[in-house]
Amino acid sequence: MEKILNYIDGKLIEPASQKYLDNFEPALGTVYSQIPDSDATDVELAAISASKAFRSWSNTPKEKRSAILYRISELILENLEELALAESRDNGKPVSLAKKVDIPRAAHNFRFYSTAIIHFASESHSMEGGVINYTLRKPIGIAGCISPWNLPLYLFSWKIAPALAAGNCVVAKPSEITPMSAFLLSKICIKAGLPPGVLNIVHGLGHKVGSAISSHPNIPIISFTGGTKTGETIAKIAAPMFKKLSLELGGKNPNIIFADCNYEKMLDTTIKSSFANQGQICLCGSRIFVERPIYERFKKDFVEATKKLKVGDPKADTTNQGALVSQVHHEKVLSYIELAKTEGGKILAGGLPLDLSHEGLNGWFLQPTIIEGLPYNCRTNQEEIFGPVVTIMPFDQEEEVLMYANSTQYGLASTIWTQDLSRAHRMADQIHAGIVWINTWLLRDLRTPFGGVKNSGVGREGGFEALTFFTEPKNVCIQF
Ligand code: NDP
């Protein structure tokens, strides 16, 4: 059985404990590889190696750093098939989705930051009296990057690429549930000529490896994507150490549909924004609010389209929805469906686990589920479920739907469907969300900053903002 190894000081090595954890394939429900059960000793080794590499990497000309990162992006694309299969075996997502979205986007992240660093400029301000203020932006040192299981390489690279481009060294931890593509990335980095110690990948559990990274005294900057509760734990450790912190956390995103929308486009996109990646994208719209005049029509069409989704073997091209990431997560999502029923919800589609053992698939499948009849403020409509489960609900007034939309602790993303330009701008202005999509979903120019408000996170990733985050400003004021 394949053993995943840590990537420390440019080498692929076993964990100090010599212990391994099982890596499950969610579609089959069986173990398919072994993951290092690393701990603080391995994080310490990684931090030492990053620290050794920092002086040289931070002084490496930007063009050279850029060329290596660009080469990594090319190698990701050259290994698209292998990486997509790894993502699917780790996560349960359709291989076709990983090939179309996750892996190309991971390559794009490296490509984007390899070029962004060359064009990155810092500020300069002239004052009266022959004075110039300018800001030097220097890499900080070692960045700790911790990422979740839902978009494994996509989110891992989203942190690592800007941190490295800016001249930092990195100690990173992918989710222990989905480690394979990060392992393949370490091989790609070796092949691309990334100097030893510049990137270190330590595999293992959050409470061991993740917490050793967040509490390490020589790792002054942490970029974390994951659940709000974990973000809170990390913030409690990092804040008293005055670490620079970026937290991208959970969401409970509203999808608001007005009667004047482009109906066909809305319906087609809403299927994707509800169930893509088994609903396990932090940006999925899990609360769907529909203006009353089209509510019944939408309900009928949406249920019909959802029932047509093919749930099954992630390797088959015809599959729309694969398996949920783990047994524990499957149970959690099912428990929310039970909760919805006790809260008065009516299941319009799905609601049940799917037994595909007759196809040799003994993993954690779930029918895409639509629930109606729940109040906006019940737990099902307030807590993040993170699965193929959405609620639908009618509304009459703009103010009313804004109140529903803004009623949760979260503020990550939102979608609005309307042809009324003024209303679109009005809603975008008033909705509590880091990103507002109007008549589309999941589209984004990588130059724009990304992140949530309220309990969906602090700090912004993406764009030049990420390069700013991974550097330390020093203001210089000179009078001539
Ligand atoms: P978790 O918060 O459980 O885990 C995220 C990462 O943190 C994993 O690598 C995990 O390791 C690690 N971790 C766990 N405990 C600690 C700890 N005490 N200290 C340091 N690290 C720790 O999230 P999930 O992996 O379950 O991901 C799903 C969540 O991520 C959802 O809430 C989703 O909304 C959010 N998310 C947010 C996004 C955004 O951009 N805002 C994007 C994508 C997802 P391990 O796997 O070993 O537990």
mmCIF file of C-alpha atoms and ligand atoms in Angstrom, residues 146-150 155 173-176 204-206 210-211 214 224-227 230 233-234 248-251 282 384 386 412 450, ligand 1:
data_model
loop_
_atom_site.group_PDB
_atom_site.id
_atom_site.type_symbol
_atom_site.label_atom_id
_atom_site.label_comp_id
_atom_site.label_asym_id
_atom_site.label_seq_id
_atom_site.Cartn_x
_atom_site.Cartn_y
_atom_site.Cartn_z
ATOM 1 C CA ILE A 146 -3.153 25.034 6.899
ATOM 2 C CA SER A 147 -5.870 23.936 4.504
ATOM 3 C CA PRO A 148 -9.081 21.848 4.479
ATOM 4 C CA TRP A 149 -10.243 18.748 2.593
ATOM 5 C CA ASN A 150 -12.948 20.094 0.313
ATOM 6 C CA LEU A 155 -6.833 25.810 -1.533
ATOM 7 C CA LYS A 173 -0.255 21.080 6.387
ATOM 8 C CA PRO A 174 -2.932 19.737 4.068
ATOM 9 C CA SER A 175 -6.002 18.128 5.593
ATOM 10 C CA GLU A 176 -5.118 14.673 6.830
ATOM 11 C CA GLY A 204 -0.949 14.536 9.981
ATOM 12 C CA LEU A 205 -3.710 15.464 12.344
ATOM 13 C CA GLY A 206 -4.927 18.978 13.044
ATOM 14 C CA GLY A 210 -1.824 22.010 12.824
ATOM 15 C CA SER A 211 -1.566 23.116 16.387
ATOM 16 C CA SER A 214 0.009 27.636 14.871
ATOM 17 C CA PHE A 224 -5.731 29.069 7.595
ATOM 18 C CA THR A 225 -8.797 27.863 5.714
ATOM 19 C CA GLY A 226 -11.260 25.606 7.492
ATOM 20 C CA GLY A 227 -14.121 25.557 9.951
ATOM 21 C CA THR A 230 -10.937 25.544 14.307
ATOM 22 C CA THR A 233 -8.871 27.726 18.335
ATOM 23 C CA ILE A 234 -6.034 28.936 16.100
ATOM 24 C CA GLU A 248 -10.995 31.818 5.825
ATOM 25 C CA LEU A 249 -13.840 30.082 7.622
ATOM 26 C CA GLY A 250 -17.311 28.625 7.227
ATOM 27 C CA GLY A 251 -20.372 29.914 5.418
ATOM 28 C CA CYS A 282 -17.599 26.857 1.187
ATOM 29 C CA GLU A 384 -23.223 25.157 8.267
ATOM 30 C CA PHE A 386 -21.473 21.438 4.244
ATOM 31 C CA LEU A 412 -18.905 34.448 3.149
ATOM 32 C CA PHE A 450 -11.233 37.076 -1.397
HETATM 33 P P1 NDP B 1 -11.304 21.981 9.750
HETATM 34 O O1 NDP B 1 -11.375 23.293 10.429
HETATM 35 O O2 NDP B 1 -11.737 20.772 10.489
HETATM 36 O O3 NDP B 1 -9.829 21.680 9.249
HETATM 37 C C1 NDP B 1 -9.088 22.555 8.436
HETATM 38 C C2 NDP B 1 -7.613 22.261 8.611
HETATM 39 O O4 NDP B 1 -7.230 22.601 9.938
HETATM 40 C C3 NDP B 1 -7.256 20.786 8.443
HETATM 41 O O5 NDP B 1 -5.993 20.680 7.857
HETATM 42 C C4 NDP B 1 -7.259 20.300 9.871
HETATM 43 O O6 NDP B 1 -6.534 19.129 10.065
HETATM 44 C C5 NDP B 1 -6.625 21.486 10.570
HETATM 45 N N1 NDP B 1 -6.873 21.561 12.003
HETATM 46 C C6 NDP B 1 -7.824 20.924 12.744
HETATM 47 N N2 NDP B 1 -7.692 21.242 14.055
HETATM 48 C C7 NDP B 1 -6.639 22.089 14.145
HETATM 49 C C8 NDP B 1 -6.016 22.773 15.227
HETATM 50 N N3 NDP B 1 -6.426 22.642 16.485
HETATM 51 N N4 NDP B 1 -4.971 23.590 14.950
HETATM 52 C C9 NDP B 1 -4.540 23.761 13.672
HETATM 53 N N5 NDP B 1 -5.084 23.109 12.619
HETATM 54 C C10 NDP B 1 -6.129 22.294 12.846
HETATM 55 O O7 NDP B 1 -12.117 22.153 8.391
HETATM 56 P P2 NDP B 1 -12.474 21.038 7.352
HETATM 57 O O8 NDP B 1 -11.219 20.411 6.854
HETATM 58 O O9 NDP B 1 -13.553 20.167 7.922
HETATM 59 O O10 NDP B 1 -13.057 21.922 6.139
HETATM 60 C C11 NDP B 1 -14.367 22.324 6.041
HETATM 61 C C12 NDP B 1 -14.534 23.739 6.544
HETATM 62 O O11 NDP B 1 -13.707 24.615 5.802
HETATM 63 C C13 NDP B 1 -15.944 24.257 6.335
HETATM 64 O O12 NDP B 1 -16.345 24.945 7.488
HETATM 65 C C14 NDP B 1 -15.808 25.219 5.166
HETATM 66 O O13 NDP B 1 -16.775 26.231 5.133
HETATM 67 C C15 NDP B 1 -14.449 25.766 5.412
HETATM 68 N N6 NDP B 1 -13.914 26.332 4.186
HETATM 69 C C16 NDP B 1 -13.805 27.694 4.085
HETATM 70 C C17 NDP B 1 -13.367 28.280 2.915
HETATM 71 C C18 NDP B 1 -13.204 29.749 2.789
HETATM 72 O O14 NDP B 1 -12.567 30.187 1.828
HETATM 73 N N7 NDP B 1 -13.740 30.546 3.675
HETATM 74 C C19 NDP B 1 -13.018 27.450 1.744
HETATM 75 C C20 NDP B 1 -13.158 26.038 1.979
HETATM 76 C C21 NDP B 1 -13.596 25.506 3.157
HETATM 77 P P3 NDP B 1 -7.320 17.719 10.073
HETATM 78 O O15 NDP B 1 -7.865 17.523 8.708
HETATM 79 O O16 NDP B 1 -6.294 16.742 10.436
HETATM 80 O O17 NDP B 1 -8.402 17.852 11.113
#
